[in-house]
Coordinates of C-alpha atoms in Angstrom, one line a residue:
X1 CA 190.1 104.6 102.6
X2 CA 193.4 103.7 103.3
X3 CA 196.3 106.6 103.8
X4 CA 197.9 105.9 100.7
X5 CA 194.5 106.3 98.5
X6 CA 193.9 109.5 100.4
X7 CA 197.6 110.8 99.2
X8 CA 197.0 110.1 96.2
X9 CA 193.4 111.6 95.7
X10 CA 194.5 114.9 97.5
X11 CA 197.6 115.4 95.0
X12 CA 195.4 114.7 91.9
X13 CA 192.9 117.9 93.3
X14 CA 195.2 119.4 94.0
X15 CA 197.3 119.3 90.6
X16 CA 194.2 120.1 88.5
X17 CA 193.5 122.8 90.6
X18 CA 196.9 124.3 89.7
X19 CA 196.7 123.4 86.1
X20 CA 192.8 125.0 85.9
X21 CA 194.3 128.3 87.7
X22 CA 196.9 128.4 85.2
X23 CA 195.5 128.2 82.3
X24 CA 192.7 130.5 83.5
X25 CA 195.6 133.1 84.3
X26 CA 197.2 132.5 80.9
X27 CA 196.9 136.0 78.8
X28 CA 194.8 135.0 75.2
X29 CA 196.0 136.0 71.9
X30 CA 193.7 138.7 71.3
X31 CA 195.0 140.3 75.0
X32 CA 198.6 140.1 73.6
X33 CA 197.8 142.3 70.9
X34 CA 195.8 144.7 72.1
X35 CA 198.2 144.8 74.8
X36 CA 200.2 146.3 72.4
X37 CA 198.4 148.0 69.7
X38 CA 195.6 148.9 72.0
X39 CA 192.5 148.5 72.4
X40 CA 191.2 150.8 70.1
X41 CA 193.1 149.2 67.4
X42 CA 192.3 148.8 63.8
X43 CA 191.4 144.0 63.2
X44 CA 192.6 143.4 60.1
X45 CA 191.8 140.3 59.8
X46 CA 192.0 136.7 62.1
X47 CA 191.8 134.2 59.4
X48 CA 192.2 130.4 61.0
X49 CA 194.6 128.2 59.0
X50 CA 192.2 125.0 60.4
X51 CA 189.4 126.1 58.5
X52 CA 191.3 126.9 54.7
X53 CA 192.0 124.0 52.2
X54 CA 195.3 126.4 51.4
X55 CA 197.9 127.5 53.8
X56 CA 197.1 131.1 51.5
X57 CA 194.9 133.3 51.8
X58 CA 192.6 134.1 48.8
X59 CA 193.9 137.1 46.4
X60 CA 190.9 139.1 47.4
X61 CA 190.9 138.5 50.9
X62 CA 195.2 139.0 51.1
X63 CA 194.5 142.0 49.0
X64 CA 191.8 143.5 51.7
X65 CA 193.4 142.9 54.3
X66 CA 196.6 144.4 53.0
X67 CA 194.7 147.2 52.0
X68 CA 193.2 147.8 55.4
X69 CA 196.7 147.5 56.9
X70 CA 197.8 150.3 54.8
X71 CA 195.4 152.9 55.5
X72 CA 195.5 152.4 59.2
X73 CA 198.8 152.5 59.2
X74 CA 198.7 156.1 57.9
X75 CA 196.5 157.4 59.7
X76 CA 198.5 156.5 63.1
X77 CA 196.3 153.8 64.3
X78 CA 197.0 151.0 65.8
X79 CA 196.2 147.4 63.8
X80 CA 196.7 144.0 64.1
X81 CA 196.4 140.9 61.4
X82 CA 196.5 137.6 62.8
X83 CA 196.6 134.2 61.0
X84 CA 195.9 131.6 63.6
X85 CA 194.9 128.0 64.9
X86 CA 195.6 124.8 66.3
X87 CA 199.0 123.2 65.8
X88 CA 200.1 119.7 67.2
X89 CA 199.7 120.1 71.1
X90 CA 199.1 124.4 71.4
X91 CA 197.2 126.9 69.5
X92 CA 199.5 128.8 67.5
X93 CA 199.7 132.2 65.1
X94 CA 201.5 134.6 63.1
X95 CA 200.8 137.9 61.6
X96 CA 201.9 141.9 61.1
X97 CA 200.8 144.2 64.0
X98 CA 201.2 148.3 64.0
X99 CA 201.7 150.1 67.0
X100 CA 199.6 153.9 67.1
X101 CA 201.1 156.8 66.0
X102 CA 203.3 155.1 63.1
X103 CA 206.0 154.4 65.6
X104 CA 206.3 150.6 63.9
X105 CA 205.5 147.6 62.2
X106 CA 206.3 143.8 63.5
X107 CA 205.8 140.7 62.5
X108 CA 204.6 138.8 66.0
X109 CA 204.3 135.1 66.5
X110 CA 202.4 133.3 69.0
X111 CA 202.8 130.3 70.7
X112 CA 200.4 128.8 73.8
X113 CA 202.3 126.3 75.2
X114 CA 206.2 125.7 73.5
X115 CA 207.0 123.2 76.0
X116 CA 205.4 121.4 74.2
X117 CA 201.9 120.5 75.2
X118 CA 200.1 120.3 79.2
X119 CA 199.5 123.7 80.9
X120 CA 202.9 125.1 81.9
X121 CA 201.6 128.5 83.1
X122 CA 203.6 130.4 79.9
X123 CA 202.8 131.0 76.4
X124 CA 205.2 132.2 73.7
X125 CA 204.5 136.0 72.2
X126 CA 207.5 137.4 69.9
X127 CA 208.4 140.7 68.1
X128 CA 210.5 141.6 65.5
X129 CA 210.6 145.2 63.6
X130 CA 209.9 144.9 60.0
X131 CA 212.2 146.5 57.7
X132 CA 210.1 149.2 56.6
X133 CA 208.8 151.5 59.9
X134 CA 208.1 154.8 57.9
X135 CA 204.9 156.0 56.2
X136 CA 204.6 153.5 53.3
X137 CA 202.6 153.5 50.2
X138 CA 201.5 150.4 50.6
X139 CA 202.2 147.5 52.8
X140 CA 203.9 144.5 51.1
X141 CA 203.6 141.4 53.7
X142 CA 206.3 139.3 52.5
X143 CA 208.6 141.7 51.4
X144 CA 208.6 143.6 54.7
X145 CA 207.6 140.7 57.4
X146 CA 208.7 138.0 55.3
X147 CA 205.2 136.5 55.9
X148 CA 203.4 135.5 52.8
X149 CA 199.4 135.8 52.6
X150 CA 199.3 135.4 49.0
X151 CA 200.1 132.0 46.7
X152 CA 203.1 132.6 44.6
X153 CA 202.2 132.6 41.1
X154 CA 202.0 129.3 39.8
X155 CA 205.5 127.6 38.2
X156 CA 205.5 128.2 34.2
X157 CA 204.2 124.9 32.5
X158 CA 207.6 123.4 31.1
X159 CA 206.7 122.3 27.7
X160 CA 208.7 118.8 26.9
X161 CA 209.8 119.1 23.5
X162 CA 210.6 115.8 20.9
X163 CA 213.9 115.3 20.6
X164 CA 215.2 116.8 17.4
X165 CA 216.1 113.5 14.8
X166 CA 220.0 113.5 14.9
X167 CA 220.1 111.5 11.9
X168 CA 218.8 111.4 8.4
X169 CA 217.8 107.8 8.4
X170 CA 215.3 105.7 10.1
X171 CA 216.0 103.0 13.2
X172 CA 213.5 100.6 12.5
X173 CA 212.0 100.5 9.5
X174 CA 211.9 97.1 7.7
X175 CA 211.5 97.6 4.0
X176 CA 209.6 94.7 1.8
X177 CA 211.6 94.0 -1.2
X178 CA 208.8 95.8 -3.6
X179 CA 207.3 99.0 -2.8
X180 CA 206.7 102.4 -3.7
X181 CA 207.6 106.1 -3.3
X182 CA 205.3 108.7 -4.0
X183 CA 205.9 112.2 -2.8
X184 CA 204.1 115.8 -2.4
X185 CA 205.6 119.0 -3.3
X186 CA 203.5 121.5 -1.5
X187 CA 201.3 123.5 -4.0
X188 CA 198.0 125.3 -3.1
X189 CA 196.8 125.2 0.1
X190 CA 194.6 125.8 2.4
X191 CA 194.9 128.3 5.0
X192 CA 193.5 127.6 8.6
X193 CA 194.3 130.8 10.0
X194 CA 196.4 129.3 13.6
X195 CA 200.1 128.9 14.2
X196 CA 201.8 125.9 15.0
X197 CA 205.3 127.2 15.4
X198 CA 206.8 130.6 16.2
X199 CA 207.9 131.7 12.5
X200 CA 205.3 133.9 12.4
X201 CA 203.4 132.5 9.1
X202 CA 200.2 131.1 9.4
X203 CA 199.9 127.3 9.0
X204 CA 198.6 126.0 5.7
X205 CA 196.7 122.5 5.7
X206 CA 196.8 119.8 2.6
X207 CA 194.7 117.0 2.6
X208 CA 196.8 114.0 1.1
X209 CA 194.7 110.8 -0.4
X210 CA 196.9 108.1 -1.2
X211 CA 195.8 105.6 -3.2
X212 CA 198.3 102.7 -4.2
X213 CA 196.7 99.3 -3.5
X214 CA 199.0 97.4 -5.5
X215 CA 202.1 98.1 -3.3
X216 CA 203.5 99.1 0.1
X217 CA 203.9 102.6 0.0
X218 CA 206.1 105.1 1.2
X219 CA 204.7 109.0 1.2
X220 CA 207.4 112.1 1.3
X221 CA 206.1 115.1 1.8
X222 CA 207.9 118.7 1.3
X223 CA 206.6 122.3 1.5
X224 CA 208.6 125.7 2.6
X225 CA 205.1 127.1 5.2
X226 CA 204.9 125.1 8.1
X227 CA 201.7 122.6 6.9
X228 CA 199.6 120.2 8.1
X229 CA 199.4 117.4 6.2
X230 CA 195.8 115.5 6.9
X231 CA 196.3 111.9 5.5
X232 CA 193.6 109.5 4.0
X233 CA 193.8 106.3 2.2
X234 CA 191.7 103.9 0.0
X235 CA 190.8 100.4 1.6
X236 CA 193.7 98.1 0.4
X237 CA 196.4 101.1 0.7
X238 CA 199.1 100.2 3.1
X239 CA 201.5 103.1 4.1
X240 CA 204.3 102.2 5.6
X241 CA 206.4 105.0 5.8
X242 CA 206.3 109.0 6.0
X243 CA 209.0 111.8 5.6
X244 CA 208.1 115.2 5.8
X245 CA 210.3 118.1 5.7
X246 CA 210.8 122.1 4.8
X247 CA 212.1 125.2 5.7
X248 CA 209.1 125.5 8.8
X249 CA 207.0 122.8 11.0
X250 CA 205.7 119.9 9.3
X251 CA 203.1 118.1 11.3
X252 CA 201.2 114.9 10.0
X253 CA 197.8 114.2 11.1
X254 CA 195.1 111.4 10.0
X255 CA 197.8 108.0 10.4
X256 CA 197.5 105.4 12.8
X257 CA 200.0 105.7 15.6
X258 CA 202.8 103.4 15.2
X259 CA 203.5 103.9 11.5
X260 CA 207.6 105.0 11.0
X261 CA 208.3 108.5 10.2
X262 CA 210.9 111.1 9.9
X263 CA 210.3 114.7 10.5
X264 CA 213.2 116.7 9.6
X265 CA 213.1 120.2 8.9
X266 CA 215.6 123.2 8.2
X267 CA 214.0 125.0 11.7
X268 CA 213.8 121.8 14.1
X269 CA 217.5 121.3 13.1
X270 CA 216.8 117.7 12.0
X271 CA 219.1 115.1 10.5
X272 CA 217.6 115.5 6.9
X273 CA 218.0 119.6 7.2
X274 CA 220.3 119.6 4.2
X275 CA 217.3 118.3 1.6
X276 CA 215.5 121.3 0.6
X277 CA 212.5 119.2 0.4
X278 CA 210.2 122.6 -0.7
X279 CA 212.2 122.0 -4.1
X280 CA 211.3 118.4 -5.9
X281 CA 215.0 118.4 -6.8
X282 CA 215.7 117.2 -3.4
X283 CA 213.1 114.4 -3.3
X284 CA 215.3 111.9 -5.5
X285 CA 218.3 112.1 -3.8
X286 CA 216.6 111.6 -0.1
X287 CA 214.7 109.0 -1.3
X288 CA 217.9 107.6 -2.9
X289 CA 219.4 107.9 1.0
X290 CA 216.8 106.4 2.4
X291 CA 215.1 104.1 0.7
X292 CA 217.5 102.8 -2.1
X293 CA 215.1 104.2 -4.9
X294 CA 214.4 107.4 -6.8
X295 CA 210.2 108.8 -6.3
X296 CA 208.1 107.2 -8.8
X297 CA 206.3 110.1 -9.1
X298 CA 205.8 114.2 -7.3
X299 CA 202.1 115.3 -6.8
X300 CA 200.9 118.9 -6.5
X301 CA 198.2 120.0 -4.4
X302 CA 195.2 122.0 -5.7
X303 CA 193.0 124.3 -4.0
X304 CA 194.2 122.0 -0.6
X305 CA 193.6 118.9 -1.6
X306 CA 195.9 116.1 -3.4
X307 CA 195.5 112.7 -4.9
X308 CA 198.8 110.7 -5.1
X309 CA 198.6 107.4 -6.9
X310 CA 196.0 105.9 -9.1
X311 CA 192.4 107.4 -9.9
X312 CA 189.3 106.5 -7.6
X313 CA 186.2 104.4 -8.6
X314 CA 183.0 105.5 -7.5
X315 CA 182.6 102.9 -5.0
X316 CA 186.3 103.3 -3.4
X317 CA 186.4 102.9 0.4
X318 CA 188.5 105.9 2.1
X319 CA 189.7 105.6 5.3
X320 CA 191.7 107.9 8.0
X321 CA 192.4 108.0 11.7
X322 CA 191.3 110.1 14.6
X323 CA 194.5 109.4 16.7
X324 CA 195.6 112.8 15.6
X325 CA 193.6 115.0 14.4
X326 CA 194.7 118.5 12.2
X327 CA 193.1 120.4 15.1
X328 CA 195.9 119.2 17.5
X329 CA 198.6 121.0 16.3
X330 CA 196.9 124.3 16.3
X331 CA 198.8 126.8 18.7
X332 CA 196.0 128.0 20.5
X333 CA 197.6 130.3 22.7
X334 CA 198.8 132.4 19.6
X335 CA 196.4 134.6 18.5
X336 CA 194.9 133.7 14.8
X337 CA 196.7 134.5 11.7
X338 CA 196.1 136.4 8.6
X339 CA 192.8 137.4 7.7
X340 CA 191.4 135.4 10.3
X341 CA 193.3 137.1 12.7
X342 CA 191.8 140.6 11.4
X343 CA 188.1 139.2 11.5
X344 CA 188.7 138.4 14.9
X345 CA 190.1 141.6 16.0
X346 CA 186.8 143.0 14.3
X347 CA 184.5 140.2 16.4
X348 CA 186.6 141.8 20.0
X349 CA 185.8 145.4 19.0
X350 CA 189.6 146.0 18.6
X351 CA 189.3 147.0 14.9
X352 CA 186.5 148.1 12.4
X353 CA 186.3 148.8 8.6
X354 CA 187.8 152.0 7.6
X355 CA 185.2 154.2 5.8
X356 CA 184.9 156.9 3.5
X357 CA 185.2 159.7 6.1
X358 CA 188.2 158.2 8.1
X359 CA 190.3 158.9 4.4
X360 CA 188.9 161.9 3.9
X361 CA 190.4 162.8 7.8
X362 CA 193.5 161.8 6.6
X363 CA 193.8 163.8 3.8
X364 CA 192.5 166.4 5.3
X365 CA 194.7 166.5 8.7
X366 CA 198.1 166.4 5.9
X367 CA 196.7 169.2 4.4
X368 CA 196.9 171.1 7.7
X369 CA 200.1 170.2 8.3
X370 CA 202.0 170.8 4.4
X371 CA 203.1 173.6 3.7
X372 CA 200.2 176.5 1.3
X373 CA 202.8 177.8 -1.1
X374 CA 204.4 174.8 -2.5
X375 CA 204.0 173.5 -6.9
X376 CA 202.8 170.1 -6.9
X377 CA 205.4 168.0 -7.9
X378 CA 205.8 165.8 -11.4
X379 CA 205.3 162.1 -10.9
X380 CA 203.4 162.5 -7.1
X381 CA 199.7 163.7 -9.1
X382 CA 199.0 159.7 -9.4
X383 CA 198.8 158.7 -5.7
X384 CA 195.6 157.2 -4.9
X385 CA 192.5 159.0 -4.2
X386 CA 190.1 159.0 -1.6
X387 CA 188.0 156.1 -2.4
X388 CA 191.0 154.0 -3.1
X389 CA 192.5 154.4 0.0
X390 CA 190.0 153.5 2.9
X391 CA 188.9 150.2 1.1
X392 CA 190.2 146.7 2.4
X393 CA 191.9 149.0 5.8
X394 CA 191.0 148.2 9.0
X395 CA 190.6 151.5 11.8
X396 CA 192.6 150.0 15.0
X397 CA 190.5 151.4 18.2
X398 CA 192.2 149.8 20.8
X399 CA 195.6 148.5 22.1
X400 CA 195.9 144.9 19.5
X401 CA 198.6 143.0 18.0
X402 CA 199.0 142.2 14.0
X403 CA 198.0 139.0 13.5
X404 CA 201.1 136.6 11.9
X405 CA 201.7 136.3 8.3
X406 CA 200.2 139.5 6.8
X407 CA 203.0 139.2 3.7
X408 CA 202.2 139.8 -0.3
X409 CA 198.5 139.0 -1.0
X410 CA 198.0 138.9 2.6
X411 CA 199.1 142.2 3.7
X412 CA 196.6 144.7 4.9
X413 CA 196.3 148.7 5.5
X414 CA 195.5 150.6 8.6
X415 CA 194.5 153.6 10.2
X416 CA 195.5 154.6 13.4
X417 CA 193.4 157.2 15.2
X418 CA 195.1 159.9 17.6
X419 CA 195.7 158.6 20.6
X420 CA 195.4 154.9 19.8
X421 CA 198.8 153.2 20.4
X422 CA 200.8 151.6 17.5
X423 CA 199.5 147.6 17.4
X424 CA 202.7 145.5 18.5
X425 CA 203.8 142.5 16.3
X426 CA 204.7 142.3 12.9
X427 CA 202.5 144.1 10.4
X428 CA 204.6 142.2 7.4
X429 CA 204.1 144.4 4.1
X430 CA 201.3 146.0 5.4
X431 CA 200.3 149.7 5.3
X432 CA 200.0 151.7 7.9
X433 CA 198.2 155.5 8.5
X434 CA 199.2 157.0 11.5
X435 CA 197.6 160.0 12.3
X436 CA 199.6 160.5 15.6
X437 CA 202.6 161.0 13.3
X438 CA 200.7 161.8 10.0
X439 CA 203.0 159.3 8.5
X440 CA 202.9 156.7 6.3
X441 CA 204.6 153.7 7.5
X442 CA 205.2 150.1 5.8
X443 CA 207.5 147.4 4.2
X444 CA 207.9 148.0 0.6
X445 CA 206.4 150.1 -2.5
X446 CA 204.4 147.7 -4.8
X447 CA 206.7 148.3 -7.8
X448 CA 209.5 146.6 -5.4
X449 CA 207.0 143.7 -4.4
X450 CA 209.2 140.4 -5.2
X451 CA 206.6 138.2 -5.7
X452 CA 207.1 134.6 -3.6
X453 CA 210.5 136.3 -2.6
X454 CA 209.1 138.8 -0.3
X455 CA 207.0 136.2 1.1
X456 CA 209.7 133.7 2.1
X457 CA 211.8 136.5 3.3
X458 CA 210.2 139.8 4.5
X459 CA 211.9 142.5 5.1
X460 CA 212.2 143.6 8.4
X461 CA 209.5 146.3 9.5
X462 CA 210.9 149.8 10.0
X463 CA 208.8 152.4 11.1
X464 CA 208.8 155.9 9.2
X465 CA 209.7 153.6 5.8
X466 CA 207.3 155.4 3.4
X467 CA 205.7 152.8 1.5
X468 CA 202.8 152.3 -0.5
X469 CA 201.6 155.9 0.2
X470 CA 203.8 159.0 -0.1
X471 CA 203.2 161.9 1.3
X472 CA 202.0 164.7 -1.0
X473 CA 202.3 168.3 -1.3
X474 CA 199.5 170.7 -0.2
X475 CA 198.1 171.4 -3.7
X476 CA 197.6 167.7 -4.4
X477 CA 195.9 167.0 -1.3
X478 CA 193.6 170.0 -1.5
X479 CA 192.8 169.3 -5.1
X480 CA 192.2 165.8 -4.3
X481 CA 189.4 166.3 -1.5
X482 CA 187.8 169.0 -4.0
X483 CA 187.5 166.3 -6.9
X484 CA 186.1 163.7 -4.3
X485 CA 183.6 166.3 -2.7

C-alpha cells in the first residue's frame, strides 16, 4: 500500500471514530428533561408526530394528557409532555415541561443536530417560561405555551346561496306564438312537518297535476306559507315555463332540470316582490308582464292536491321527475314543525301527555298560593275545569325547544313542572302552565283569536301575558277540585 492510500485510510478511522464518540456523548431527549424536571418526574405523554395521520393529537388523548399535566402540576411535581420524531436530517420535538415544587412551566423545544444534518457533537434544547407560572385550574396548552395539541374546531360550512332574481322578467325564455297560462292560488294543503326557510312556519306541500295537452303551457304558482310545490304532468303536456312566488319560500320539485323559471318572493327580495301572488288579483297583471296574456284560468288545491287543466281519462299517462325531489328542500337541521315537532319531542322523552292528576296539581298548587278570604268574582266562575284543562297539553320534562309554527289551530298547551326550565323558541299562540311561577303565560285570549290574521302575523310572545287561562280566586279553585273529586 502506497503512502498516500495509507493517509487516506488512517483519516477515514480516524473521522468515524470521532463522529461514533460524539454521537455516543450527545445527551438524548429524555436526559434533557429529566435533567430538568428530575428524575422522579411525572411523563405525560411522548406521542411521535411520525406515527399520526394528523399533526393533532386526538381530543381524548390531548384532553389526558392535559389533565395529567394539571394535577402534577399541583401537587409540586415535576412533569414533562413531549411531542417528538424525525424531521428532515435530525430528530426533533416540542412540548410543555414543569419543574418540582410549582416554581414553573416552559414550553422546550428540541433539536439533535441544527447544523443541519452529520454529527456535529451539539444538539439544540430551548426554554421559554409560559405565561401562566402560578397554581392553575387547569392547564390550557395553546393559550399558555402557544403549542396546540388539539385540532381547531372545524371552519363553519359556508352555505352558497342563489342569487336573488334582480328582475321580474325572464332572460331566456322563447315563447311559441300560442300557449297557455294556468295558475295556482294556494288553498289546502298538506303539511310535512320540516322547515325550508327560517320564518318559523312549517312548510306546506301541494301536489300540482297539469294536464293541458293541446298547448305549451305556462304554470304560476302563488301561496303566502313557504310550499313545496311537487309537479306532475299527463303524457303529451309540455311545460314550458314556471313562476312561483309569495310572502315565504317557494320551492318547486318534480320538473326536469332545464325548464325556465322565476322564483320571486316578498322574503328572497326577488324582482317580482311587488305581486302579492298569495292574492289571485296579482296573477293577471304578472302574467300580463310577463307573458303578454292575462291566466286563462286560477285552480285551488284541495286536501294537497290540484288538477289544473282538463279532466283525466282512465287510461291517462302521468309522468314526473326525480331530479328534485320534495324531500330536498326539507331543512333537516331544524328541528320538525308543528304537531310533528310535538310527537317527536314525545318519541326523545322530552315531553309526555299531560293527565288528569298533573291539572288537578295545578289547581291545587294556586289554591295554596291565593289568598282564603276573598268572594269569587262575577264573570271568572266559567274558566275551565279540570278535565278541560289537561287534554291536548303536553308535560315538558326536560330542557326542549317549541317546535315552529304552533299558530291558530296549531297552537298547543303546556305544563311546566318545578324545576323544568322554560322550552326556548317560539311557543306561537300556545298556552303555557308554569308551575315555577304558577302563571299562566300565552299569546292571546280565544275571544281575540283573528282567525287567518293571527296566523299570518302572530303576535309576538310575552311572557306573564295571561291568556287563555286566568287566574282564579281561592273559592273558585277550591270549589272546582271539590266538584271534580
Amino acid at each position: 500500500m502506497n503512502s498516500l492510500a495509507k493517509n487516506t485510510l488512517l483519516l477515514t478511522i480516524v473521522t468515524l471514530g470521532f463522529s461514533y464518540q460524539s454521537h455516543a456523548k450527545k445527551p438524548s431527549l429524555e436526559q434533557r428533561l429529566l435533567s430538568v424536571v428530575g428524575k422522579n418526574a411525572v411523563r405525560c405523554g411522548v406521542f411521535h408526530f411520525n406515527d399520526r395521520k394528523s399533526e393533532y393529537l386526538s381530543d381524548a388523548a390531548a384532553a389526558q394528557a392535559i389533565r395529567c399535566m394539571t394535577v402534577a402540576y399541583q401537587h409540586g411535581q415535576g412533569f414533562y409532555l413531549s411531542d417528538e420524531g424525525s424531521g428532515i436530517d435530525s430528530y426533533v420535538a416540542k412540548g410543555i415541561l414543569g419543574t418540582p415544587n410549582r416554581s414553573g412551566i416552559y414550553r422546550f423545544d428540541y433539536d439533535s443536530s441544527p447544523s443541519g444534518g452529520g454529527f456535529s457533537g451539539h444538539d439544540a434544547f430551548g426554554m421559554a417560561s409560559c405565561h401562566k407560572n402560578a397554581v392553575p385550574g387547569k392547564i390550557d396548552p395553546e393559550a399558555d405555551c402557544g403549542i396546540t395539541l388539539k385540532a381547531p374546531p372545524p371552519e363553519p360550512v359556508k352555505i352558497k346561496i342563489k342569487s336573488k332574481p334582480t328582475r321580474c322578467e325572464f332572460t331566456q325564455l322563447k315563447l311559441p306564438d300560442d300557449f297557455a297560462v294556468l295558475a295556482v292560488s294556494g288553498g289546502r294543503s298538506h303539511e310535512t312537518g320540516f322547515q325550508i326557510d327560517q320564518s318559523g312556519y312549517q312548510a306546506l306541500q301541494i301536489e300540482v297535476l297539469a294536464n293541458r295537452p293541446d298547448k305549451p303551457l305556462v304554470l304560476i304558482l302563488g301561496q303566502y306559507e313557504p310550499t313545496i310545490w311537487n309537479i306532475h304532468w299527463t303524457q303529451g303536456t309540455h311545460i314550458i315555463a314556471v313562476v312561483a312566488g309569495g310572502l315565504h319560500r317557494q320551492a318547486v320539485a318534480g320538473l326536469p332540470r332545464g325548464i325556465p323559471m322565476l322564483n320571486s318572493t316578498i322574503e328572497n327580495e326577488g324582482g317580482c316582490k311587488d305581486f302579492n301572488l298569495w292574492e289571485p288579483e296579482a296573477f293577471n297583471p304578472l302574467s300580463r308582464r310577463l307573458f303578454g296574456r292575462p291566466v286563462e284560468k286560477v285552480y285551488l288545491a284541495e286536501n294537497g292536491n290540484v288538477l289544473v287543466g282538463g279532466p283525466l281519462s282512465p287510461d291517462i299517462k302521468v309522468l314526473s321527475s326525480s331530479a328534485t325531489p320534495p324531500k330536498s328542500f326539507f331543512d333537516k337541521n331544524a328541528p320538525l314543525a308543528g304537531e310533528a315537532g310535538l310527537e317527536d319531542g314525545i318519541k326523545k322523552g322530552l315531553l309526555r301527555k299531560a293527565t288528569e292528576e298533573d291539572a288537578r296539581a295545578w289547581f291545587a298548587q294556586v289554591a295554596e298560593r291565593a289568598p282564603s278570604d276573598v268572594p269569587p268574582i262575577a264573570g271568572q266562575e266559567t274558566t275551565p275545569k279540570v278535565p278541560g284543562i289537561y287534554e291536548g297539553t303536553y308535560v315538558v320534562l326536560k330542557p326542549f325547544v317549541f317546535p315552529a309554527a304552533l299558530f291558530g289551530g296549531h297552537s298547543a298547551t303546556f305544563f311546566i313542572p318545578r324545576g323544568v326550565p322554560m322550552p326556548n323558541g317560539d311557543p306561537g299562540h300556545s298556552t303555557i302552565y308554569d308551575f315555577n311561577t304558577l302563571k299562566c303565560n300565552g299569546q292571546q285570549k280565544p275571544d281575540t283569536f283573528l282567525g287567518n290574521l293571527a296566523v299570518k302575523f302572530p303576535l309576538k310572545f310575552q311572557r306573564g301575558f295571561i291568556a287563555q287561562c286566568r287566574m282564579r280566586t281561592s273559592a273558585v279553585i277550591k270549589s272546582e277540585i271539590i266538584n271534580n273529586a
